[in-house]
């Protein structure tokens, strides 16, 4: 990485930089304020503070951040169930304290509920009442 501030890099350089898995948090935070913020979302281990910074800098990114595996639980619950990838569902279940058979039931129930137009929060309420 260079010592040039990310804001001063050419768009294609910022895009390539954002895709790197080995970036320090400070660089990711700086990239969160650029037009290339969305490239950061490919990292399933993206730090919650970077996701928060993306939302601060780009409030219109709420739906994109909501489906990220490390999104805030309340925000994740606003996401359409159909748009959540398996790692997001697994992390959500883990953060809700589900293990073993209950976690397996959650994941298979979520898969069965796809196509019903539910948000994750709506599905969670149904699941937790069952």
JSON list of C-alpha atoms in Angstrom, two decimals:
[
{"chain": "A", "resi": 1, "resn": "UNK", "atom": "CA", "xyz": [0.00, 0.00, 0.00]},
{"chain": "A", "resi": 2, "resn": "UNK", "atom": "CA", "xyz": [1.13, 3.49, -0.69]},
{"chain": "A", "resi": 3, "resn": "UNK", "atom": "CA", "xyz": [1.24, 6.48, 1.63]},
{"chain": "A", "resi": 4, "resn": "UNK", "atom": "CA", "xyz": [-1.18, 8.35, -0.63]},
{"chain": "A", "resi": 5, "resn": "UNK", "atom": "CA", "xyz": [-4.51, 9.08, 1.10]},
{"chain": "A", "resi": 6, "resn": "UNK", "atom": "CA", "xyz": [-7.25, 6.88, -0.36]},
{"chain": "A", "resi": 7, "resn": "UNK", "atom": "CA", "xyz": [-9.24, 9.95, -1.36]},
{"chain": "A", "resi": 8, "resn": "UNK", "atom": "CA", "xyz": [-6.37, 10.93, -3.68]},
{"chain": "A", "resi": 9, "resn": "UNK", "atom": "CA", "xyz": [-6.17, 7.58, -5.46]},
{"chain": "A", "resi": 10, "resn": "UNK", "atom": "CA", "xyz": [-7.72, 7.09, -8.89]},
{"chain": "A", "resi": 11, "resn": "UNK", "atom": "CA", "xyz": [-11.14, 5.38, -8.85]},
{"chain": "A", "resi": 12, "resn": "UNK", "atom": "CA", "xyz": [-9.76, 2.13, -10.25]},
{"chain": "A", "resi": 13, "resn": "UNK", "atom": "CA", "xyz": [-6.99, 2.10, -7.63]},
{"chain": "A", "resi": 14, "resn": "UNK", "atom": "CA", "xyz": [-9.53, 2.63, -4.81]},
{"chain": "A", "resi": 15, "resn": "UNK", "atom": "CA", "xyz": [-11.70, -0.14, -6.22]},
{"chain": "A", "resi": 16, "resn": "UNK", "atom": "CA", "xyz": [-8.78, -2.58, -6.33]},
{"chain": "A", "resi": 17, "resn": "UNK", "atom": "CA", "xyz": [-7.62, -1.54, -2.87]},
{"chain": "A", "resi": 18, "resn": "UNK", "atom": "CA", "xyz": [-11.09, -2.06, -1.36]},
{"chain": "A", "resi": 19, "resn": "UNK", "atom": "CA", "xyz": [-11.10, -5.64, -2.64]},
{"chain": "A", "resi": 20, "resn": "UNK", "atom": "CA", "xyz": [-7.94, -6.57, -0.77]},
{"chain": "A", "resi": 21, "resn": "UNK", "atom": "CA", "xyz": [-8.54, -8.84, 2.23]},
{"chain": "A", "resi": 22, "resn": "UNK", "atom": "CA", "xyz": [-5.47, -7.64, 4.15]},
{"chain": "A", "resi": 23, "resn": "UNK", "atom": "CA", "xyz": [-6.39, -4.00, 4.69]},
{"chain": "A", "resi": 24, "resn": "UNK", "atom": "CA", "xyz": [-5.96, -2.37, 8.07]},
{"chain": "A", "resi": 25, "resn": "UNK", "atom": "CA", "xyz": [-9.16, -1.08, 9.67]},
{"chain": "A", "resi": 26, "resn": "UNK", "atom": "CA", "xyz": [-7.99, 2.53, 9.24]},
{"chain": "A", "resi": 27, "resn": "UNK", "atom": "CA", "xyz": [-7.76, 2.05, 5.47]},
{"chain": "A", "resi": 28, "resn": "UNK", "atom": "CA", "xyz": [-11.16, 0.36, 5.34]},
{"chain": "A", "resi": 29, "resn": "UNK", "atom": "CA", "xyz": [-12.64, 3.23, 7.35]},
{"chain": "A", "resi": 30, "resn": "UNK", "atom": "CA", "xyz": [-11.15, 5.73, 4.89]},
{"chain": "A", "resi": 31, "resn": "UNK", "atom": "CA", "xyz": [-12.52, 3.75, 1.94]},
{"chain": "A", "resi": 32, "resn": "UNK", "atom": "CA", "xyz": [-15.96, 3.73, 3.56]},
{"chain": "A", "resi": 33, "resn": "UNK", "atom": "CA", "xyz": [-16.20, 7.44, 2.76]},
{"chain": "A", "resi": 34, "resn": "UNK", "atom": "CA", "xyz": [-15.37, 7.06, -0.93]},
{"chain": "A", "resi": 35, "resn": "UNK", "atom": "CA", "xyz": [-17.57, 6.17, -3.90]},
{"chain": "A", "resi": 36, "resn": "UNK", "atom": "CA", "xyz": [-16.00, 2.69, -3.78]},
{"chain": "A", "resi": 37, "resn": "UNK", "atom": "CA", "xyz": [-17.48, 1.80, -0.38]},
{"chain": "A", "resi": 38, "resn": "UNK", "atom": "CA", "xyz": [-19.59, -1.03, -1.81]},
{"chain": "A", "resi": 39, "resn": "UNK", "atom": "CA", "xyz": [-16.52, -3.06, -2.77]},
{"chain": "A", "resi": 40, "resn": "UNK", "atom": "CA", "xyz": [-15.76, -3.39, 0.96]},
{"chain": "A", "resi": 41, "resn": "UNK", "atom": "CA", "xyz": [-18.94, -5.42, 1.45]},
{"chain": "A", "resi": 42, "resn": "UNK", "atom": "CA", "xyz": [-17.40, -8.45, -0.28]},
{"chain": "A", "resi": 43, "resn": "UNK", "atom": "CA", "xyz": [-15.44, -9.09, 2.91]},
{"chain": "A", "resi": 44, "resn": "UNK", "atom": "CA", "xyz": [-17.54, -11.28, 5.20]},
{"chain": "A", "resi": 45, "resn": "UNK", "atom": "CA", "xyz": [-15.23, -10.34, 8.08]},
{"chain": "A", "resi": 46, "resn": "UNK", "atom": "CA", "xyz": [-15.69, -6.59, 7.62]},
{"chain": "A", "resi": 47, "resn": "UNK", "atom": "CA", "xyz": [-15.50, -4.86, 10.96]},
{"chain": "A", "resi": 48, "resn": "UNK", "atom": "CA", "xyz": [-18.77, -3.52, 12.44]},
{"chain": "A", "resi": 49, "resn": "UNK", "atom": "CA", "xyz": [-17.21, -0.08, 12.80]},
{"chain": "A", "resi": 50, "resn": "UNK", "atom": "CA", "xyz": [-16.54, -0.01, 9.05]},
{"chain": "A", "resi": 51, "resn": "UNK", "atom": "CA", "xyz": [-20.16, -0.94, 8.38]},
{"chain": "A", "resi": 52, "resn": "UNK", "atom": "CA", "xyz": [-21.24, 1.84, 10.73]},
{"chain": "A", "resi": 53, "resn": "UNK", "atom": "CA", "xyz": [-18.99, 4.30, 8.90]},
{"chain": "A", "resi": 54, "resn": "UNK", "atom": "CA", "xyz": [-20.46, 3.26, 5.55]},
{"chain": "A", "resi": 55, "resn": "UNK", "atom": "CA", "xyz": [-23.92, 4.02, 6.94]},
{"chain": "A", "resi": 56, "resn": "UNK", "atom": "CA", "xyz": [-22.75, 7.37, 8.30]},
{"chain": "A", "resi": 57, "resn": "UNK", "atom": "CA", "xyz": [-21.20, 8.38, 4.98]},
{"chain": "A", "resi": 58, "resn": "UNK", "atom": "CA", "xyz": [-23.80, 6.75, 2.73]},
{"chain": "A", "resi": 59, "resn": "UNK", "atom": "CA", "xyz": [-27.23, 6.51, 4.43]},
{"chain": "A", "resi": 60, "resn": "UNK", "atom": "CA", "xyz": [-28.64, 5.23, 1.14]},
{"chain": "A", "resi": 61, "resn": "UNK", "atom": "CA", "xyz": [-26.54, 2.07, 1.67]},
{"chain": "A", "resi": 62, "resn": "UNK", "atom": "CA", "xyz": [-28.79, 0.82, 4.48]},
{"chain": "A", "resi": 63, "resn": "UNK", "atom": "CA", "xyz": [-30.25, -2.09, 2.47]},
{"chain": "A", "resi": 64, "resn": "UNK", "atom": "CA", "xyz": [-26.80, -3.15, 1.23]},
{"chain": "A", "resi": 65, "resn": "UNK", "atom": "CA", "xyz": [-25.30, -3.12, 4.72]},
{"chain": "A", "resi": 66, "resn": "UNK", "atom": "CA", "xyz": [-28.32, -4.90, 6.25]},
{"chain": "A", "resi": 67, "resn": "UNK", "atom": "CA", "xyz": [-27.50, -8.14, 4.40]},
{"chain": "A", "resi": 68, "resn": "UNK", "atom": "CA", "xyz": [-23.86, -8.20, 5.49]},
{"chain": "A", "resi": 69, "resn": "UNK", "atom": "CA", "xyz": [-22.96, -11.02, 7.93]},
{"chain": "A", "resi": 70, "resn": "UNK", "atom": "CA", "xyz": [-21.54, -8.54, 10.46]},
{"chain": "A", "resi": 71, "resn": "UNK", "atom": "CA", "xyz": [-24.36, -6.01, 10.31]},
{"chain": "A", "resi": 72, "resn": "UNK", "atom": "CA", "xyz": [-25.99, -4.89, 13.52]},
{"chain": "A", "resi": 73, "resn": "UNK", "atom": "CA", "xyz": [-28.70, -7.38, 14.55]},
{"chain": "A", "resi": 74, "resn": "UNK", "atom": "CA", "xyz": [-31.50, -4.82, 14.40]},
{"chain": "A", "resi": 75, "resn": "UNK", "atom": "CA", "xyz": [-30.42, -3.71, 10.95]},
{"chain": "A", "resi": 76, "resn": "UNK", "atom": "CA", "xyz": [-30.10, -7.31, 9.74]},
{"chain": "A", "resi": 77, "resn": "UNK", "atom": "CA", "xyz": [-33.66, -7.94, 10.83]},
{"chain": "A", "resi": 78, "resn": "UNK", "atom": "CA", "xyz": [-34.87, -5.33, 8.31]},
{"chain": "A", "resi": 79, "resn": "UNK", "atom": "CA", "xyz": [-33.27, -7.25, 5.43]},
{"chain": "A", "resi": 80, "resn": "UNK", "atom": "CA", "xyz": [-35.40, -9.42, 3.16]},
{"chain": "A", "resi": 81, "resn": "UNK", "atom": "CA", "xyz": [-34.79, -13.04, 4.10]},
{"chain": "A", "resi": 82, "resn": "UNK", "atom": "CA", "xyz": [-34.41, -13.89, 0.40]},
{"chain": "A", "resi": 83, "resn": "UNK", "atom": "CA", "xyz": [-31.37, -11.61, 0.11]},
{"chain": "A", "resi": 84, "resn": "UNK", "atom": "CA", "xyz": [-29.37, -13.02, 3.03]},
{"chain": "A", "resi": 85, "resn": "UNK", "atom": "CA", "xyz": [-26.51, -15.35, 2.16]},
{"chain": "A", "resi": 86, "resn": "UNK", "atom": "CA", "xyz": [-25.75, -18.42, 4.27]},
{"chain": "A", "resi": 87, "resn": "UNK", "atom": "CA", "xyz": [-22.88, -16.81, 6.24]},
{"chain": "A", "resi": 88, "resn": "UNK", "atom": "CA", "xyz": [-25.22, -13.99, 7.30]},
{"chain": "A", "resi": 89, "resn": "UNK", "atom": "CA", "xyz": [-27.85, -16.46, 8.51]},
{"chain": "A", "resi": 90, "resn": "UNK", "atom": "CA", "xyz": [-25.21, -18.51, 10.35]},
{"chain": "A", "resi": 91, "resn": "UNK", "atom": "CA", "xyz": [-23.78, -15.48, 12.12]},
{"chain": "A", "resi": 92, "resn": "UNK", "atom": "CA", "xyz": [-27.24, -14.20, 12.97]},
{"chain": "A", "resi": 93, "resn": "UNK", "atom": "CA", "xyz": [-28.13, -17.58, 14.51]},
{"chain": "A", "resi": 94, "resn": "UNK", "atom": "CA", "xyz": [-24.88, -17.60, 16.46]},
{"chain": "A", "resi": 95, "resn": "UNK", "atom": "CA", "xyz": [-25.39, -14.08, 17.74]},
{"chain": "A", "resi": 96, "resn": "UNK", "atom": "CA", "xyz": [-28.90, -15.12, 18.83]},
{"chain": "A", "resi": 97, "resn": "UNK", "atom": "CA", "xyz": [-27.32, -17.96, 20.81]},
{"chain": "A", "resi": 98, "resn": "UNK", "atom": "CA", "xyz": [-28.66, -20.80, 18.70]},
{"chain": "A", "resi": 99, "resn": "UNK", "atom": "CA", "xyz": [-26.64, -24.01, 18.70]},
{"chain": "A", "resi": 100, "resn": "UNK", "atom": "CA", "xyz": [-27.00, -27.60, 17.63]},
{"chain": "A", "resi": 101, "resn": "UNK", "atom": "CA", "xyz": [-30.47, -28.73, 16.63]},
{"chain": "A", "resi": 102, "resn": "UNK", "atom": "CA", "xyz": [-32.01, -25.31, 17.20]},
{"chain": "A", "resi": 103, "resn": "UNK", "atom": "CA", "xyz": [-29.50, -23.68, 14.85]},
{"chain": "A", "resi": 104, "resn": "UNK", "atom": "CA", "xyz": [-30.07, -26.37, 12.26]},
{"chain": "A", "resi": 105, "resn": "UNK", "atom": "CA", "xyz": [-33.84, -25.87, 12.55]},
{"chain": "A", "resi": 106, "resn": "UNK", "atom": "CA", "xyz": [-33.36, -22.12, 12.14]},
{"chain": "A", "resi": 107, "resn": "UNK", "atom": "CA", "xyz": [-31.31, -22.51, 8.97]},
{"chain": "A", "resi": 108, "resn": "UNK", "atom": "CA", "xyz": [-33.64, -25.06, 7.39]},
{"chain": "A", "resi": 109, "resn": "UNK", "atom": "CA", "xyz": [-36.66, -22.99, 8.40]},
{"chain": "A", "resi": 110, "resn": "UNK", "atom": "CA", "xyz": [-35.12, -19.90, 6.83]},
{"chain": "A", "resi": 111, "resn": "UNK", "atom": "CA", "xyz": [-34.49, -21.83, 3.63]},
{"chain": "A", "resi": 112, "resn": "UNK", "atom": "CA", "xyz": [-38.10, -23.06, 3.59]},
{"chain": "A", "resi": 113, "resn": "UNK", "atom": "CA", "xyz": [-39.40, -19.53, 4.21]},
{"chain": "A", "resi": 114, "resn": "UNK", "atom": "CA", "xyz": [-37.59, -18.04, 1.21]},
{"chain": "A", "resi": 115, "resn": "UNK", "atom": "CA", "xyz": [-40.02, -16.66, -1.33]},
{"chain": "A", "resi": 116, "resn": "UNK", "atom": "CA", "xyz": [-42.58, -15.64, 1.28]},
{"chain": "A", "resi": 117, "resn": "UNK", "atom": "CA", "xyz": [-41.51, -11.99, 1.28]},
{"chain": "A", "resi": 118, "resn": "UNK", "atom": "CA", "xyz": [-40.45, -12.00, 4.92]},
{"chain": "A", "resi": 119, "resn": "UNK", "atom": "CA", "xyz": [-37.75, -9.91, 6.50]},
{"chain": "A", "resi": 120, "resn": "UNK", "atom": "CA", "xyz": [-35.26, -11.70, 8.73]},
{"chain": "A", "resi": 121, "resn": "UNK", "atom": "CA", "xyz": [-36.94, -10.09, 11.74]},
{"chain": "A", "resi": 122, "resn": "UNK", "atom": "CA", "xyz": [-40.36, -11.39, 10.71]},
{"chain": "A", "resi": 123, "resn": "UNK", "atom": "CA", "xyz": [-38.93, -14.87, 10.22]},
{"chain": "A", "resi": 124, "resn": "UNK", "atom": "CA", "xyz": [-37.12, -14.67, 13.57]},
{"chain": "A", "resi": 125, "resn": "UNK", "atom": "CA", "xyz": [-40.37, -13.81, 15.37]},
{"chain": "A", "resi": 126, "resn": "UNK", "atom": "CA", "xyz": [-42.13, -16.75, 13.73]},
{"chain": "A", "resi": 127, "resn": "UNK", "atom": "CA", "xyz": [-39.24, -19.08, 14.51]},
{"chain": "A", "resi": 128, "resn": "UNK", "atom": "CA", "xyz": [-38.81, -17.99, 18.13]},
{"chain": "A", "resi": 129, "resn": "UNK", "atom": "CA", "xyz": [-42.53, -18.49, 18.78]},
{"chain": "A", "resi": 130, "resn": "UNK", "atom": "CA", "xyz": [-42.43, -22.06, 17.46]}
]
